[in-house]
PDB file of C-alpha atoms in Angstrom:
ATOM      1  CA  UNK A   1      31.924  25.712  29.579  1.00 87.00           C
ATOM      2  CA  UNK A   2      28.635  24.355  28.143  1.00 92.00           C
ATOM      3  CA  UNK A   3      26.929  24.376  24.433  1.00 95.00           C
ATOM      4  CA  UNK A   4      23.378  24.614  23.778  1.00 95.00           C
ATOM      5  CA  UNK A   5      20.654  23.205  21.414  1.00 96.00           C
ATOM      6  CA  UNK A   6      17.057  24.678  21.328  1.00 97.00           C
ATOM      7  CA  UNK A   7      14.452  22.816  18.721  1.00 96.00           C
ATOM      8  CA  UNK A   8      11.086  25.035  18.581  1.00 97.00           C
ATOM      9  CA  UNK A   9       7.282  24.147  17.994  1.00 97.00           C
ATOM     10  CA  UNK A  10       8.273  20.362  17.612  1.00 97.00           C
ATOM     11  CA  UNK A  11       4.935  18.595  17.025  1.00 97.00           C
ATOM     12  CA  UNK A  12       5.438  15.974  19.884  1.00 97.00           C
ATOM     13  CA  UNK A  13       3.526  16.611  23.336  1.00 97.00           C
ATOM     14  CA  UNK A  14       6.502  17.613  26.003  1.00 97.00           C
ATOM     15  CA  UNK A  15       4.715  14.509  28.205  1.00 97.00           C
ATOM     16  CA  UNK A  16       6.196  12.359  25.134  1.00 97.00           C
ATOM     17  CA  UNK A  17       9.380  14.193  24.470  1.00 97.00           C
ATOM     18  CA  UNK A  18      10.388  13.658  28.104  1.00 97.00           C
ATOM     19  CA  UNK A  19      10.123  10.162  27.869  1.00 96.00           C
ATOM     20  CA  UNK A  20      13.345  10.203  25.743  1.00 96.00           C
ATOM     21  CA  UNK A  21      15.012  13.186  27.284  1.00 96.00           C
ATOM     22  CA  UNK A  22      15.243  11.204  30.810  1.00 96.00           C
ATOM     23  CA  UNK A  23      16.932   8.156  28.652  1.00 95.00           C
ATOM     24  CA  UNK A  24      19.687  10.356  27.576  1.00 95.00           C
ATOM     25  CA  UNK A  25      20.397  12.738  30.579  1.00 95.00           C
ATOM     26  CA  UNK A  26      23.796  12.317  32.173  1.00 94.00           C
ATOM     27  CA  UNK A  27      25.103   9.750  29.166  1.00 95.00           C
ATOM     28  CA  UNK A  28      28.480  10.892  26.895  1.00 95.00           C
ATOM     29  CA  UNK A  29      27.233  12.133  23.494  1.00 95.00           C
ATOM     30  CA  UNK A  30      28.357   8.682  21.860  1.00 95.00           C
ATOM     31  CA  UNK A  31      26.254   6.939  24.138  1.00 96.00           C
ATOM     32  CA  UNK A  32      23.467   9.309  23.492  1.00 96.00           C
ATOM     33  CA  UNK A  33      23.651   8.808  19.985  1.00 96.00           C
ATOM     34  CA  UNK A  34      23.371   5.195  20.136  1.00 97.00           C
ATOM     35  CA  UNK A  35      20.208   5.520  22.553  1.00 96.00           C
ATOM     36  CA  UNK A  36      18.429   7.789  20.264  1.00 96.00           C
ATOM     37  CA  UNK A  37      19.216   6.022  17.212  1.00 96.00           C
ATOM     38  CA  UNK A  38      18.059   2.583  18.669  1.00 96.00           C
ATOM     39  CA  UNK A  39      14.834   4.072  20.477  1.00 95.00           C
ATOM     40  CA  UNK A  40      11.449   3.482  18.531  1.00 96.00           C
ATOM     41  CA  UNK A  41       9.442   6.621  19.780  1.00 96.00           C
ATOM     42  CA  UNK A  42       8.348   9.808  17.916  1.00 96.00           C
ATOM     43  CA  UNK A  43      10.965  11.785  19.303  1.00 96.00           C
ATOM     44  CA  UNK A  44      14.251   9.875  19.281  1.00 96.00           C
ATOM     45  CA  UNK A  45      14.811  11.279  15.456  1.00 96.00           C
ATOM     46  CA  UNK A  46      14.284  14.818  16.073  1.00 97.00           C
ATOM     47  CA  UNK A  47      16.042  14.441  19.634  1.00 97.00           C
ATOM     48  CA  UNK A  48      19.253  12.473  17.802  1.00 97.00           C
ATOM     49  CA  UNK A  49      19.579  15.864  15.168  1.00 96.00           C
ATOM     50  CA  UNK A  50      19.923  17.724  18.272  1.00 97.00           C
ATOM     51  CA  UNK A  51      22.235  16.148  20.199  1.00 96.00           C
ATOM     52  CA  UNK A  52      24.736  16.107  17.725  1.00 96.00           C
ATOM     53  CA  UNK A  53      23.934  19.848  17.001  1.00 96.00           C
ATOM     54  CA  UNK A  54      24.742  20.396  20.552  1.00 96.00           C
ATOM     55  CA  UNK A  55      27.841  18.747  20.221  1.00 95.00           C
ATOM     56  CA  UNK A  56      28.784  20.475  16.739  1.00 96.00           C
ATOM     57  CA  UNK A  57      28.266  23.452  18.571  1.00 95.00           C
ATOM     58  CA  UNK A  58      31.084  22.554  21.486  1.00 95.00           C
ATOM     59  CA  UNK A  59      33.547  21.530  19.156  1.00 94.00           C
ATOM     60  CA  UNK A  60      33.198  24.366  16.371  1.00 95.00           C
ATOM     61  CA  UNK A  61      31.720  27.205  18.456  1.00 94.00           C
ATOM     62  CA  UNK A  62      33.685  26.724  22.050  1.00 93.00           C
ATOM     63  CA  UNK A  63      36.920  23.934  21.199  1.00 92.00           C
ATOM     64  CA  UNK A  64      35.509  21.461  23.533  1.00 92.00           C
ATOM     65  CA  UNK A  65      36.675  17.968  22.846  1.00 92.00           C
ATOM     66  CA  UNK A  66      34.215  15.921  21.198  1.00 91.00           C
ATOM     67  CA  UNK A  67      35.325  12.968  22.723  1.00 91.00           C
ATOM     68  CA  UNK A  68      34.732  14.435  26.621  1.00 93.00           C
ATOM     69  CA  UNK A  69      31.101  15.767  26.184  1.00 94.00           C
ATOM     70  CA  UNK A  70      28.308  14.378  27.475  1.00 95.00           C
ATOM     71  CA  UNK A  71      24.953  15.469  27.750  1.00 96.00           C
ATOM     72  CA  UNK A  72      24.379  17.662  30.950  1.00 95.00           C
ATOM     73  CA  UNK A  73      21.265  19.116  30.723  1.00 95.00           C
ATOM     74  CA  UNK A  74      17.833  17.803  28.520  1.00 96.00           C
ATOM     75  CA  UNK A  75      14.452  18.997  28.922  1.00 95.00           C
ATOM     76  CA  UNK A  76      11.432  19.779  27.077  1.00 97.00           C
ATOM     77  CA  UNK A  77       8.618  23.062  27.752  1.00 97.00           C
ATOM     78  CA  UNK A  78       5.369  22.936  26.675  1.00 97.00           C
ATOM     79  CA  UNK A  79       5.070  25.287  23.541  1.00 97.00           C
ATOM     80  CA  UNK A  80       1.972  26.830  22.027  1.00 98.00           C
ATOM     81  CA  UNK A  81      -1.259  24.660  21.195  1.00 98.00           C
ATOM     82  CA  UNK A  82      -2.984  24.127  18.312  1.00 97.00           C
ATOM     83  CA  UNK A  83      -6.489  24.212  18.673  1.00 98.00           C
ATOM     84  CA  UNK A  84      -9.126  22.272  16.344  1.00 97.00           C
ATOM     85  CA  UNK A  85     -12.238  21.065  16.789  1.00 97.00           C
ATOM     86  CA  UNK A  86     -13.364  17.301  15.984  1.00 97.00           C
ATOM     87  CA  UNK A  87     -17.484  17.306  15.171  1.00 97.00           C
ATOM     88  CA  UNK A  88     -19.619  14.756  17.737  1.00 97.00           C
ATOM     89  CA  UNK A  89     -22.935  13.582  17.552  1.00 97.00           C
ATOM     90  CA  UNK A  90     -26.325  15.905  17.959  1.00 96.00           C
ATOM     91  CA  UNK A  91     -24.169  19.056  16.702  1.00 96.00           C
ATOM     92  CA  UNK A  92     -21.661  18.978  19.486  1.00 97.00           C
ATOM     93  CA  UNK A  93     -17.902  19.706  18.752  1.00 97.00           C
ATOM     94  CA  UNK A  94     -15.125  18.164  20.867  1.00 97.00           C
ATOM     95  CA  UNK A  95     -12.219  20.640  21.273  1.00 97.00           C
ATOM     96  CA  UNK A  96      -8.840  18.415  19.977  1.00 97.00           C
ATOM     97  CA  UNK A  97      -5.238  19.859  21.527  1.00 97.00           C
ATOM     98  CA  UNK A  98      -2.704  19.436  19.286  1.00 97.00           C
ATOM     99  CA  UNK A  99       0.174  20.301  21.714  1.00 97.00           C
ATOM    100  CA  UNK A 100       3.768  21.864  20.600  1.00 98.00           C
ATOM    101  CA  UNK A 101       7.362  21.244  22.120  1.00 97.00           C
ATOM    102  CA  UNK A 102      10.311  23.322  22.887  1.00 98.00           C
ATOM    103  CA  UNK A 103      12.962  20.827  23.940  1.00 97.00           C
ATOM    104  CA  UNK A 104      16.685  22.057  24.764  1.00 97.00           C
ATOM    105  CA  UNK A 105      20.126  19.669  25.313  1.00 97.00           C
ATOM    106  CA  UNK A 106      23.284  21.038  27.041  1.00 96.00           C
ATOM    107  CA  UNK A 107      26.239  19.513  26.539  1.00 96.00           C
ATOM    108  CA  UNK A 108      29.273  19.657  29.082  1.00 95.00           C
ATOM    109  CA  UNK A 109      33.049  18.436  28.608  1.00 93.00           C
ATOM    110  CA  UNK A 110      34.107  16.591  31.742  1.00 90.00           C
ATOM    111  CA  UNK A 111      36.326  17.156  33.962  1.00 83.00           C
ATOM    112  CA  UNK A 112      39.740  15.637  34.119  1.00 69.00           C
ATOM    113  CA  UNK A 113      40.435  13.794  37.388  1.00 67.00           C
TER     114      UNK A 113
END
């Protein structure tokens, strides 16, 4: 049994996002937690609210054991980009892409051995 996360239209380039989602793949939720919350990028905040959504959702939505998840799955899709345009010398304009996220966790009990 797994529980999901989605966060939508984050303002973080996925380039940057995965950065942190390859720090926390494979770890327990606790260790997770104390990754993201030590971790001075961009996305480590909004990546911390989600892991412990993830894990809210095993324990209230499935009866998982909180103390047995981990995080199986993490990975962020590019989402839709904002377009603007910066204004350059001799009446030129320079296209800026303000890129958009959609990063998901899955969280997994383990197995008993």
């Amino acid at each position: 049994m797994e529980a999901k996360a989605h966060l939508r239209y984050i303002r973080i380039s996925p380039r940057k996002v995965q950065i942190v989602c390859d720090l926390i793949r494979g770890k327990s939720v606790a260790q997770a937690v104390a990754i993201l919350s030590n971790t001075p990028k961009a996305a480590a905040e909004p990546l911390l609210k989600l892991v412990k959504s993830a894990a809210a959702n095993a324990e209230n939505n499935h009866q998982m054991d909180p103390e047995k998840l981990y995080v199986s799955e993490t990975f962020a899709n590019p989402g839709p980009i904002i377009k603007r345009f910066m204004p350059r010398a001799q009446g030129r304009a320079y296209r800026i892409n303000k890129r958009t996220s959609h990063v998901t966790v899955v969280v997994k009990e383990k197995e008993a051995k």
